Amino acid sequence: MTKRHVSLPIGAEEGLRTFIEEVDERLAGSEDTCDVVEDVLIDLYGDRDAYERWQSGESISPATRVRLQGYDPCNSTLESEYYAEKDETTFQHSKHLQWLWRQFDATPMADNIEFALRFRRMLARHLFADVGEDVRIFKGVTFSYGHNITIGDNTVIHDDVHLDDRGKLTIGDRVSISDDAHVYSHDHDVIDQTDVINYHTIIENDARITYDSMVRAGVRVGENSILAAKSIAQRDIPDHHIAAGTPANSIRIKPGWEDVAKPVGEMIDNRDERVIPSTVPDDVTVFDEFGRTRTPPTE
């Protein structure tokens, strides 16, 4: 869709640019990331006075104390924190930045598009494995870690998308991922649900993942291809193809690309080629959250 240029008033533009640059410099500097995140959130939520009263020893309500403690990411846990195979050192840095991302999205400022897109783009440069130019990430986008995500130039990710990077996720240039889509990089064994397999999931340049669709772990979405709304990609989508359905099948080639595309046919499952070996560190105590009996009945 063709867009028009929109600009903020000079005063508002100066304020948001100064704020983003300051946070960017602090995250890139020698300060403890946890402290920076806490400090930024206290001010974003307008709680500086209450925080200073608490730090000076004044009496505050239990609810106020929980709220103020919650600005510190070290006082929080995230779902991915419980993943047994994660790299603990890398995760701790990512966790603090992800906490800032999520809590920013809960503020009224997250609906100010000009401000929010630039703030998230700045955070992405500190959090993701790599991020290109002019990436636009809208409100409510979630991810497992963040540090296993690579995104190319001019890619847009719309509201409430989930990017699972428990394995590895590579998104190319000029990709569009529509609202409520889910892209996964891990899967579970059909018998033992606690047996997790991580994959490298790839979305190639110029691909479109449309509304409320899902890309399963290890799938390659081909260059210039489309996954139709409410479809589930369980196998690789060839370059320039349109895939639709549950599970998705190739239904046609994009007009004008017939000479360079593979013929419409059965889509191939190449996920095994993209398995990422992972092990649980020896010093980690694990538990089965389901406690199910998984032994099949004998004949």
mmCIF file of C-alpha atoms in Angstrom:
data_model
loop_
_atom_site.group_PDB
_atom_site.id
_atom_site.type_symbol
_atom_site.label_atom_id
_atom_site.label_comp_id
_atom_site.label_asym_id
_atom_site.label_seq_id
_atom_site.Cartn_x
_atom_site.Cartn_y
_atom_site.Cartn_z
ATOM 1 C CA MET A 1 0.000 0.000 0.000
ATOM 2 C CA THR A 2 1.270 3.466 -0.858
ATOM 3 C CA LYS A 3 1.800 5.552 2.271
ATOM 4 C CA ARG A 4 1.911 9.273 2.847
ATOM 5 C CA HIS A 5 4.526 11.083 4.950
ATOM 6 C CA VAL A 6 3.449 12.209 8.420
ATOM 7 C CA SER A 7 5.475 14.377 10.791
ATOM 8 C CA LEU A 8 5.125 15.492 14.394
ATOM 9 C CA PRO A 9 5.210 19.103 15.591
ATOM 10 C CA ILE A 10 8.760 20.391 16.091
ATOM 11 C CA GLY A 11 8.559 20.338 19.880
ATOM 12 C CA ALA A 12 7.254 16.781 20.022
ATOM 13 C CA GLU A 13 9.861 15.607 17.518
ATOM 14 C CA GLU A 14 12.695 17.124 19.558
ATOM 15 C CA GLY A 15 11.413 15.526 22.738
ATOM 16 C CA LEU A 16 11.107 12.006 21.399
ATOM 17 C CA ARG A 17 14.423 12.187 19.538
ATOM 18 C CA THR A 18 16.229 13.333 22.676
ATOM 19 C CA PHE A 19 14.637 10.592 24.759
ATOM 20 C CA ILE A 20 15.383 7.776 22.283
ATOM 21 C CA GLU A 21 18.983 8.936 21.819
ATOM 22 C CA GLU A 22 19.501 9.069 25.574
ATOM 23 C CA VAL A 23 18.174 5.542 26.134
ATOM 24 C CA ASP A 24 20.198 4.276 23.167
ATOM 25 C CA GLU A 25 23.412 5.753 24.568
ATOM 26 C CA ARG A 26 22.787 4.351 28.037
ATOM 27 C CA LEU A 27 22.073 0.848 26.709
ATOM 28 C CA ALA A 28 25.263 0.989 24.638
ATOM 29 C CA GLY A 29 27.315 2.279 27.562
ATOM 30 C CA SER A 30 28.820 0.686 30.646
ATOM 31 C CA GLU A 31 25.753 0.969 32.898
ATOM 32 C CA ASP A 32 24.098 -2.204 34.095
ATOM 33 C CA THR A 33 21.241 -2.903 31.680
ATOM 34 C CA CYS A 34 18.921 -3.840 34.520
ATOM 35 C CA ASP A 35 19.456 -0.418 36.117
ATOM 36 C CA VAL A 36 18.871 1.411 32.844
ATOM 37 C CA VAL A 37 15.622 -0.444 32.199
ATOM 38 C CA GLU A 38 14.348 0.229 35.701
ATOM 39 C CA ASP A 39 15.213 3.914 35.457
ATOM 40 C CA VAL A 40 13.552 4.355 32.068
ATOM 41 C CA LEU A 41 10.351 2.597 33.126
ATOM 42 C CA ILE A 42 10.024 4.598 36.333
ATOM 43 C CA ASP A 43 10.025 7.796 34.297
ATOM 44 C CA LEU A 44 7.828 6.461 31.475
ATOM 45 C CA TYR A 45 5.168 5.520 34.015
ATOM 46 C CA GLY A 46 5.520 8.807 35.926
ATOM 47 C CA ASP A 47 6.466 7.102 39.177
ATOM 48 C CA ARG A 48 9.652 8.969 40.044
ATOM 49 C CA ASP A 49 8.225 10.714 43.129
ATOM 50 C CA ALA A 50 6.784 7.499 44.569
ATOM 51 C CA TYR A 51 10.035 5.667 43.847
ATOM 52 C CA GLU A 52 12.122 8.303 45.634
ATOM 53 C CA ARG A 53 9.802 8.198 48.655
ATOM 54 C CA TRP A 54 10.188 4.405 48.778
ATOM 55 C CA GLN A 55 13.989 4.624 48.476
ATOM 56 C CA SER A 56 14.147 7.183 51.259
ATOM 57 C CA GLY A 57 12.397 4.799 53.650
ATOM 58 C CA GLU A 58 8.919 6.292 53.662
ATOM 59 C CA SER A 59 6.003 3.947 54.250
ATOM 60 C CA ILE A 60 4.218 2.792 51.080
ATOM 61 C CA SER A 61 1.401 0.328 50.491
ATOM 62 C CA PRO A 62 2.182 -3.279 49.496
ATOM 63 C CA ALA A 63 0.592 -2.661 46.095
ATOM 64 C CA THR A 64 2.773 0.403 45.493
ATOM 65 C CA ARG A 65 5.866 -1.554 46.481
ATOM 66 C CA VAL A 66 5.014 -4.386 44.047
ATOM 67 C CA ARG A 67 4.441 -1.831 41.279
ATOM 68 C CA LEU A 68 7.742 -0.065 41.910
ATOM 69 C CA GLN A 69 9.663 -3.328 42.206
ATOM 70 C CA GLY A 70 8.152 -4.415 38.884
ATOM 71 C CA TYR A 71 10.083 -1.778 36.955
ATOM 72 C CA ASP A 72 13.265 -3.731 37.709
ATOM 73 C CA PRO A 73 13.495 -6.667 35.273
ATOM 74 C CA CYS A 74 15.539 -8.555 37.851
ATOM 75 C CA ASN A 75 12.309 -8.824 39.869
ATOM 76 C CA SER A 76 10.404 -10.468 37.012
ATOM 77 C CA THR A 77 10.255 -13.822 35.257
ATOM 78 C CA LEU A 78 9.288 -14.499 31.649
ATOM 79 C CA GLU A 79 7.946 -17.713 30.114
ATOM 80 C CA SER A 80 11.177 -18.321 28.203
ATOM 81 C CA GLU A 81 13.119 -18.104 31.458
ATOM 82 C CA TYR A 82 11.911 -21.610 32.255
ATOM 83 C CA TYR A 83 13.273 -23.148 29.041
ATOM 84 C CA ALA A 84 15.861 -25.628 30.272
ATOM 85 C CA GLU A 85 18.157 -25.521 27.213
ATOM 86 C CA LYS A 86 18.598 -21.739 27.013
ATOM 87 C CA ASP A 87 21.993 -20.039 27.277
ATOM 88 C CA GLU A 88 21.706 -18.355 30.651
ATOM 89 C CA THR A 89 24.285 -15.625 30.110
ATOM 90 C CA THR A 90 22.848 -14.493 26.779
ATOM 91 C CA PHE A 91 19.305 -14.695 28.101
ATOM 92 C CA GLN A 92 19.886 -12.418 31.064
ATOM 93 C CA HIS A 93 20.830 -9.515 28.796
ATOM 94 C CA SER A 94 17.948 -10.252 26.445
ATOM 95 C CA LYS A 95 15.478 -10.574 29.310
ATOM 96 C CA HIS A 96 16.131 -7.060 30.550
ATOM 97 C CA LEU A 97 15.640 -5.548 27.100
ATOM 98 C CA GLN A 98 12.559 -7.673 26.447
ATOM 99 C CA TRP A 99 11.088 -6.442 29.736
ATOM 100 C CA LEU A 100 11.594 -2.853 28.617
ATOM 101 C CA TRP A 101 9.992 -3.655 25.241
ATOM 102 C CA ARG A 102 6.939 -5.307 26.800
ATOM 103 C CA GLN A 103 6.404 -2.650 29.461
ATOM 104 C CA PHE A 104 6.810 0.147 26.916
ATOM 105 C CA ASP A 105 4.067 -1.498 24.856
ATOM 106 C CA ALA A 106 1.766 -1.234 27.887
ATOM 107 C CA THR A 107 2.143 2.567 28.071
ATOM 108 C CA PRO A 108 -0.066 5.096 26.223
ATOM 109 C CA MET A 109 3.030 6.165 24.248
ATOM 110 C CA ALA A 110 3.045 2.804 22.468
ATOM 111 C CA ASP A 111 0.097 4.031 20.384
ATOM 112 C CA ASN A 112 2.045 7.049 19.112
ATOM 113 C CA ILE A 113 3.213 5.464 15.866
ATOM 114 C CA GLU A 114 5.996 7.908 15.040
ATOM 115 C CA PHE A 115 7.472 7.568 18.520
ATOM 116 C CA ALA A 116 6.850 3.857 19.082
ATOM 117 C CA LEU A 117 8.264 2.556 15.784
ATOM 118 C CA ARG A 118 11.494 4.429 16.342
ATOM 119 C CA PHE A 119 11.776 3.374 19.982
ATOM 120 C CA ARG A 120 11.291 -0.314 19.129
ATOM 121 C CA ARG A 121 13.737 -0.029 16.215
ATOM 122 C CA MET A 122 16.328 1.307 18.653
ATOM 123 C CA LEU A 123 15.642 -1.499 21.134
ATOM 124 C CA ALA A 124 15.828 -4.095 18.338
ATOM 125 C CA ARG A 125 19.393 -3.031 17.549
ATOM 126 C CA HIS A 126 20.371 -3.894 21.115
ATOM 127 C CA LEU A 127 18.238 -7.038 21.415
ATOM 128 C CA PHE A 128 18.122 -8.899 18.089
ATOM 129 C CA ALA A 129 21.036 -10.793 16.543
ATOM 130 C CA ASP A 130 20.871 -8.329 13.635
ATOM 131 C CA VAL A 131 18.353 -5.808 12.344
ATOM 132 C CA GLY A 132 18.336 -3.877 9.083
ATOM 133 C CA GLU A 133 17.379 -0.348 8.135
ATOM 134 C CA ASP A 134 13.878 1.085 8.461
ATOM 135 C CA VAL A 135 12.372 -1.944 10.195
ATOM 136 C CA ARG A 136 8.844 -1.181 11.466
ATOM 137 C CA ILE A 137 7.543 -3.195 14.388
ATOM 138 C CA PHE A 138 4.082 -2.394 15.709
ATOM 139 C CA LYS A 139 2.438 -2.908 19.080
ATOM 140 C CA GLY A 140 2.087 -6.221 20.885
ATOM 141 C CA VAL A 141 4.821 -8.136 19.037
ATOM 142 C CA THR A 142 6.281 -10.832 21.294
ATOM 143 C CA PHE A 143 9.251 -13.196 21.049
ATOM 144 C CA SER A 144 10.881 -15.917 23.118
ATOM 145 C CA TYR A 145 14.339 -14.420 23.573
ATOM 146 C CA GLY A 146 14.964 -11.844 20.869
ATOM 147 C CA HIS A 147 18.650 -12.617 20.500
ATOM 148 C CA ASN A 148 18.033 -15.401 17.950
ATOM 149 C CA ILE A 149 16.161 -13.117 15.534
ATOM 150 C CA THR A 150 17.644 -11.557 12.392
ATOM 151 C CA ILE A 151 15.566 -9.095 10.347
ATOM 152 C CA GLY A 152 16.543 -7.441 7.062
ATOM 153 C CA ASP A 153 15.839 -3.974 5.631
ATOM 154 C CA ASN A 154 12.396 -2.377 5.209
ATOM 155 C CA THR A 155 10.515 -5.206 6.868
ATOM 156 C CA VAL A 156 7.226 -4.548 8.671
ATOM 157 C CA ILE A 157 5.756 -6.623 11.499
ATOM 158 C CA HIS A 158 2.223 -5.674 12.455
ATOM 159 C CA ASP A 159 0.231 -5.817 15.703
ATOM 160 C CA ASP A 160 0.165 -8.867 17.968
ATOM 161 C CA VAL A 161 2.561 -11.032 15.971
ATOM 162 C CA HIS A 162 4.469 -13.740 17.831
ATOM 163 C CA LEU A 163 8.049 -14.414 16.706
ATOM 164 C CA ASP A 164 9.273 -17.554 18.437
ATOM 165 C CA ASP A 165 13.063 -17.637 18.455
ATOM 166 C CA ARG A 166 13.603 -20.523 20.834
ATOM 167 C CA GLY A 167 15.530 -21.943 17.889
ATOM 168 C CA LYS A 168 16.604 -19.426 15.241
ATOM 169 C CA LEU A 169 14.514 -17.088 13.116
ATOM 170 C CA THR A 170 15.746 -15.312 9.982
ATOM 171 C CA ILE A 171 13.469 -12.758 8.288
ATOM 172 C CA GLY A 172 14.644 -11.154 5.056
ATOM 173 C CA ASP A 173 14.291 -7.753 3.405
ATOM 174 C CA ARG A 174 10.930 -6.168 2.596
ATOM 175 C CA VAL A 175 8.980 -8.895 4.388
ATOM 176 C CA SER A 176 5.440 -8.181 5.599
ATOM 177 C CA ILE A 177 4.024 -10.103 8.563
ATOM 178 C CA SER A 178 0.388 -9.208 9.207
ATOM 179 C CA ASP A 179 -1.558 -8.923 12.453
ATOM 180 C CA ASP A 180 -1.949 -11.986 14.680
ATOM 181 C CA ALA A 181 0.463 -14.166 12.686
ATOM 182 C CA HIS A 182 2.640 -16.687 14.523
ATOM 183 C CA VAL A 183 6.085 -17.802 13.361
ATOM 184 C CA TYR A 184 7.661 -20.685 15.272
ATOM 185 C CA SER A 185 11.163 -22.113 15.566
ATOM 186 C CA HIS A 186 10.534 -24.927 18.033
ATOM 187 C CA ASP A 187 8.279 -27.966 18.085
ATOM 188 C CA HIS A 188 7.300 -30.727 20.525
ATOM 189 C CA ASP A 189 7.464 -34.478 20.177
ATOM 190 C CA VAL A 190 3.996 -35.982 19.651
ATOM 191 C CA ILE A 191 4.525 -38.570 22.434
ATOM 192 C CA ASP A 192 6.727 -36.759 24.933
ATOM 193 C CA GLN A 193 5.558 -33.156 25.046
ATOM 194 C CA THR A 194 8.604 -32.171 27.095
ATOM 195 C CA ASP A 195 10.926 -33.230 24.253
ATOM 196 C CA VAL A 196 11.542 -29.970 22.381
ATOM 197 C CA ILE A 197 13.214 -29.741 18.959
ATOM 198 C CA ASN A 198 14.596 -26.377 17.870
ATOM 199 C CA TYR A 199 14.799 -25.340 14.225
ATOM 200 C CA HIS A 200 16.015 -22.563 11.970
ATOM 201 C CA THR A 201 12.913 -20.970 10.425
ATOM 202 C CA ILE A 202 13.468 -18.768 7.365
ATOM 203 C CA ILE A 203 11.267 -16.133 5.745
ATOM 204 C CA GLU A 204 12.941 -14.992 2.550
ATOM 205 C CA ASN A 205 13.020 -11.535 0.929
ATOM 206 C CA ASP A 206 9.708 -9.990 -0.172
ATOM 207 C CA ALA A 207 7.573 -12.742 1.382
ATOM 208 C CA ARG A 208 4.173 -11.942 2.882
ATOM 209 C CA ILE A 209 2.765 -13.729 5.921
ATOM 210 C CA THR A 210 -0.832 -12.580 5.994
ATOM 211 C CA TYR A 211 -3.463 -12.201 8.714
ATOM 212 C CA ASP A 212 -3.742 -14.832 11.471
ATOM 213 C CA SER A 213 -1.546 -17.354 9.673
ATOM 214 C CA MET A 214 1.106 -19.630 11.147
ATOM 215 C CA VAL A 215 4.563 -20.762 10.044
ATOM 216 C CA ARG A 216 5.676 -23.971 11.719
ATOM 217 C CA ALA A 217 9.173 -24.465 13.029
ATOM 218 C CA GLY A 218 11.837 -25.150 10.405
ATOM 219 C CA VAL A 219 9.765 -24.039 7.421
ATOM 220 C CA ARG A 220 11.284 -21.911 4.666
ATOM 221 C CA VAL A 221 8.860 -19.348 3.258
ATOM 222 C CA GLY A 222 10.208 -18.678 -0.213
ATOM 223 C CA GLU A 223 11.243 -15.413 -1.788
ATOM 224 C CA ASN A 224 8.349 -13.255 -3.015
ATOM 225 C CA SER A 225 5.816 -15.817 -1.808
ATOM 226 C CA ILE A 226 2.527 -15.388 0.061
ATOM 227 C CA LEU A 227 1.018 -17.389 2.909
ATOM 228 C CA ALA A 228 -2.707 -16.682 2.769
ATOM 229 C CA ALA A 229 -4.793 -15.534 5.741
ATOM 230 C CA LYS A 230 -5.546 -18.144 8.421
ATOM 231 C CA SER A 231 -3.277 -20.694 6.727
ATOM 232 C CA ILE A 232 -0.682 -22.959 8.344
ATOM 233 C CA ALA A 233 2.634 -23.541 6.557
ATOM 234 C CA GLN A 234 3.868 -27.007 7.520
ATOM 235 C CA ARG A 235 6.190 -27.429 4.514
ATOM 236 C CA ASP A 236 8.439 -25.112 2.539
ATOM 237 C CA ILE A 237 6.664 -22.592 0.315
ATOM 238 C CA PRO A 238 8.487 -22.276 -3.058
ATOM 239 C CA ASP A 239 9.680 -18.901 -4.320
ATOM 240 C CA HIS A 240 6.931 -16.790 -5.959
ATOM 241 C CA HIS A 241 4.148 -19.190 -4.924
ATOM 242 C CA ILE A 242 0.889 -18.460 -3.118
ATOM 243 C CA ALA A 243 0.066 -21.045 -0.449
ATOM 244 C CA ALA A 244 -3.265 -21.363 1.325
ATOM 245 C CA GLY A 245 -5.143 -23.749 3.578
ATOM 246 C CA THR A 246 -4.687 -25.825 6.706
ATOM 247 C CA PRO A 247 -2.236 -27.314 6.066
ATOM 248 C CA ALA A 248 -1.176 -24.863 3.354
ATOM 249 C CA ASN A 249 -0.694 -26.059 -0.208
ATOM 250 C CA SER A 250 0.635 -24.155 -3.188
ATOM 251 C CA ILE A 251 -2.411 -23.007 -5.159
ATOM 252 C CA ARG A 252 -0.843 -20.790 -7.816
ATOM 253 C CA ILE A 253 2.210 -18.809 -8.905
ATOM 254 C CA LYS A 254 2.178 -15.046 -8.586
ATOM 255 C CA PRO A 255 1.243 -13.571 -11.989
ATOM 256 C CA GLY A 256 4.302 -12.682 -14.072
ATOM 257 C CA TRP A 257 6.655 -15.017 -12.201
ATOM 258 C CA GLU A 258 5.715 -18.258 -13.935
ATOM 259 C CA ASP A 259 8.946 -18.496 -15.979
ATOM 260 C CA VAL A 260 11.210 -18.455 -12.904
ATOM 261 C CA ALA A 261 9.067 -20.388 -10.419
ATOM 262 C CA LYS A 262 8.782 -24.112 -9.877
ATOM 263 C CA PRO A 263 5.526 -25.591 -11.173
ATOM 264 C CA VAL A 264 2.630 -25.816 -8.751
ATOM 265 C CA GLY A 265 2.785 -29.156 -6.984
ATOM 266 C CA GLU A 266 3.255 -30.819 -3.642
ATOM 267 C CA MET A 267 5.266 -28.703 -1.219
ATOM 268 C CA ILE A 268 8.343 -30.439 0.199
ATOM 269 C CA ASP A 269 9.069 -30.875 3.907
ATOM 270 C CA ASN A 270 12.724 -29.915 4.425
ATOM 271 C CA ARG A 271 12.453 -29.141 8.121
ATOM 272 C CA ASP A 272 14.844 -31.909 9.163
ATOM 273 C CA GLU A 273 17.626 -30.013 7.387
ATOM 274 C CA ARG A 274 17.122 -27.084 9.754
ATOM 275 C CA VAL A 275 17.168 -28.828 13.120
ATOM 276 C CA ILE A 276 19.360 -27.020 15.660
ATOM 277 C CA PRO A 277 20.944 -29.481 18.131
ATOM 278 C CA SER A 278 20.454 -28.392 21.725
ATOM 279 C CA THR A 279 21.180 -29.893 25.120
ATOM 280 C CA VAL A 280 20.309 -29.020 28.691
ATOM 281 C CA PRO A 281 23.340 -27.905 30.747
ATOM 282 C CA ASP A 282 24.456 -30.491 33.296
ATOM 283 C CA ASP A 283 24.044 -28.083 36.210
ATOM 284 C CA VAL A 284 20.354 -27.368 35.488
ATOM 285 C CA THR A 285 17.693 -29.164 37.512
ATOM 286 C CA VAL A 286 14.725 -29.929 35.259
ATOM 287 C CA PHE A 287 11.132 -30.954 35.958
ATOM 288 C CA ASP A 288 8.190 -32.293 33.959
ATOM 289 C CA GLU A 289 5.373 -29.764 34.351
ATOM 290 C CA PHE A 290 2.771 -32.301 33.128
ATOM 291 C CA GLY A 291 3.814 -35.468 34.922
ATOM 292 C CA ARG A 292 2.023 -37.606 32.363
ATOM 293 C CA THR A 293 2.396 -41.341 31.754
ATOM 294 C CA ARG A 294 3.808 -41.502 28.255
ATOM 295 C CA THR A 295 4.369 -45.230 27.733
ATOM 296 C CA PRO A 296 2.185 -46.636 24.921
ATOM 297 C CA PRO A 297 0.171 -49.731 25.795
ATOM 298 C CA THR A 298 1.803 -53.010 24.832
ATOM 299 C CA GLU A 299 0.126 -55.277 22.296
#
